[in-house]
């Protein structure tokens, strides 16, 4: 929105023609925590005034005193899996879960749907499926696989937010991995148009040489995904990004040993960003029970000291954002009955729980909610180029959440809006309850999908 458009819409505040006014004693704005009245017109914020200013609107909502007003979160790492593996998740269930967790925008991964999002035709199929079912805003990543270089510019033209690749087997045969040289070719294709490559960074050769996971002991699975595999692959990404000048992003960092390498690369001017996930920040290998395959993810949950180092990397700015990497599956595929870590699907279901998970651990560590929102809303929206998301400010989209930070609850996997009741957080007490979520100024009612499909263009 241009300054002139913002000014024109802000004029609605004078005439009282606002669609909605939200009044909050505590709202998390770019200027800090404030008592405000937020005026909304046609889905956008057109006024943020001090509480008591007397804004008038067709509807006025007061945030209860035990709740705070937050910008809606942006989760740029979500596996919705539809079409093709809709029994694992789907756009209706995933976006309901997102809304229940205060997430107002998700960016869908190019796998594990069938077909994967590696051509414009496949993107069109996914959009056609998602559009009528989206309760929050949905954007899409494209996929980088061997042989689809020619599809990348057309996919960018159609609004994908960038491209994902793997440096080892992805877990599904229809989305093959790239070699380091092929990854460089993708970077060379994307650099002239400032395209973004996001990378699952684990080295295939090191993984293949490691002991193969089998049985119910988590320690055996952990040994099958050694730290060196992640560190070596991250070094490859950095080196190829340095050569090409392309933008690169490290997905789901689990190995804190790589933080210093990332820090140095950024200092050297490599165009690199990094994410980590709630499961790496809240869970530890020492506490994973035998046979508890709901905890399996790749790269894996590591030791408590590693978790502490990841938090340090967030606080010093080396790690940029926190996203869910919501990668659900059915109980059968997750191996709930047999508990064999070698056979179970690797992925954690957490889309609805990301905010309370991270906030609970941050609260325990004395880290502010402002920091959490920076990592999960403000910086994630900037990372994907959605500058109108992730903030309570004039000109921003009216994507908001009412959040009770001191209210606790116990996770019941069966009560979550995820399609399958499989999560490592079942029975865990957390702080922070999302009471209401608004998308473009409309409260999500979980019955009528009103989310929009987003384009990076």
Coordinates of N, CA and C in Angstrom, one line a residue, residues 26 28 66 68 281-282 307 311 314-315 322 354-373 375-376 403-409 428-433:
X26 N -2.8 -4.0 26.2 CA -1.5 -4.3 25.9 C -1.4 -4.9 24.4
X28 N 1.3 -5.5 21.1 CA 2.7 -5.6 20.7 C 2.9 -5.0 19.3
X66 N -6.7 -9.9 30.7 CA -5.7 -10.9 30.9 C -5.1 -11.4 29.6
X68 N -3.4 -10.3 25.5 CA -2.7 -9.2 24.8 C -3.0 -9.4 23.3
X281 N 14.1 -26.4 20.2 CA 14.2 -25.4 21.3 C 13.5 -25.8 22.6
X282 N 12.7 -26.9 22.6 CA 11.9 -27.2 23.7 C 12.1 -28.7 24.2
X307 N 20.5 -27.6 22.9 CA 19.3 -26.7 22.9 C 19.7 -25.4 23.5
X311 N 19.4 -21.5 21.6 CA 18.8 -20.3 22.2 C 19.8 -19.1 22.2
X314 N 19.9 -17.7 18.8 CA 18.7 -16.8 18.5 C 19.0 -15.4 19.1
X315 N 19.4 -15.4 20.4 CA 19.5 -14.2 21.1 C 20.6 -13.3 20.5
X322 N 12.1 -18.6 13.8 CA 11.6 -19.8 14.3 C 10.3 -20.2 13.5
X354 N 3.0 -24.0 18.1 CA 4.3 -23.3 18.0 C 4.5 -22.1 19.0
X355 N 3.5 -21.3 19.1 CA 3.6 -20.1 19.9 C 3.6 -20.5 21.4
X356 N 2.7 -21.3 21.9 CA 2.8 -21.6 23.3 C 4.1 -22.4 23.6
X357 N 4.5 -23.3 22.7 CA 5.8 -24.0 23.0 C 7.0 -23.1 23.1
X358 N 7.2 -22.2 22.2 CA 8.3 -21.3 22.2 C 8.2 -20.3 23.4
X359 N 7.0 -19.8 23.6 CA 6.8 -18.8 24.7 C 7.0 -19.5 26.0
X360 N 6.5 -20.7 26.2 CA 6.7 -21.4 27.5 C 8.2 -21.5 27.8
X361 N 9.0 -21.9 26.8 CA 10.5 -22.1 27.0 C 11.1 -20.7 27.2
X362 N 10.7 -19.7 26.4 CA 11.3 -18.4 26.5 C 11.0 -17.8 27.9
X363 N 9.8 -18.0 28.4 CA 9.3 -17.5 29.7 C 10.2 -18.1 30.8
X364 N 10.5 -19.4 30.7 CA 11.3 -20.1 31.6 C 12.7 -19.5 31.7
X365 N 13.2 -19.1 30.5 CA 14.5 -18.6 30.4 C 14.6 -17.1 30.6
X366 N 13.5 -16.4 30.9 CA 13.5 -15.0 31.0 C 13.6 -14.2 29.7
X367 N 13.2 -14.8 28.6 CA 13.2 -14.2 27.3 C 11.9 -13.6 27.1
X368 N 11.8 -12.4 26.5 CA 10.5 -11.6 26.4 C 9.7 -12.2 25.3
X369 N 8.4 -11.9 25.4 CA 7.4 -12.2 24.4 C 7.8 -11.4 23.1
X370 N 8.3 -10.1 23.3 CA 8.7 -9.3 22.1 C 9.7 -10.1 21.3
X371 N 10.7 -10.7 21.9 CA 11.7 -11.5 21.2 C 11.0 -12.7 20.4
X372 N 10.1 -13.3 21.1 CA 9.4 -14.5 20.4 C 8.6 -14.0 19.2
X373 N 7.9 -12.9 19.3 CA 7.2 -12.3 18.1 C 8.1 -11.9 17.0
X375 N 10.9 -13.4 16.2 CA 11.4 -14.6 15.5 C 10.2 -15.3 14.8
X376 N 9.0 -15.1 15.2 CA 7.9 -15.9 14.7 C 6.9 -15.1 13.9
X403 N -4.1 -13.3 22.8 CA -3.3 -14.3 23.5 C -3.2 -14.0 24.9
X404 N -3.4 -15.1 25.7 CA -3.3 -15.0 27.2 C -2.0 -15.6 27.6
X405 N -0.9 -14.8 27.8 CA 0.4 -15.4 28.0 C 0.6 -16.1 29.3
X406 N -0.2 -15.8 30.4 CA 0.0 -16.4 31.7 C -1.0 -17.6 31.9
X407 N -1.9 -17.8 30.9 CA -2.8 -18.9 31.1 C -2.2 -20.2 30.6
X408 N -2.3 -21.3 31.4 CA -1.7 -22.5 31.1 C -2.7 -23.6 30.6
X409 N -2.2 -24.6 29.9 CA -3.1 -25.7 29.5 C -2.2 -26.9 29.3
X428 N 1.9 -32.4 27.8 CA 2.8 -31.4 28.2 C 2.0 -30.2 28.6
X429 N 2.4 -29.6 29.8 CA 1.8 -28.3 30.2 C 2.5 -27.2 29.6
X430 N 1.8 -26.2 29.0 CA 2.3 -25.1 28.3 C 1.6 -23.8 28.8
X431 N 2.3 -22.7 28.6 CA 1.8 -21.4 28.9 C 1.4 -20.7 27.6
X432 N 0.3 -20.0 27.6 CA 0.0 -19.2 26.4 C -1.2 -19.8 25.7
X433 N -2.4 -19.2 25.7 CA -3.5 -19.7 25.1 C -4.0 -18.6 24.1

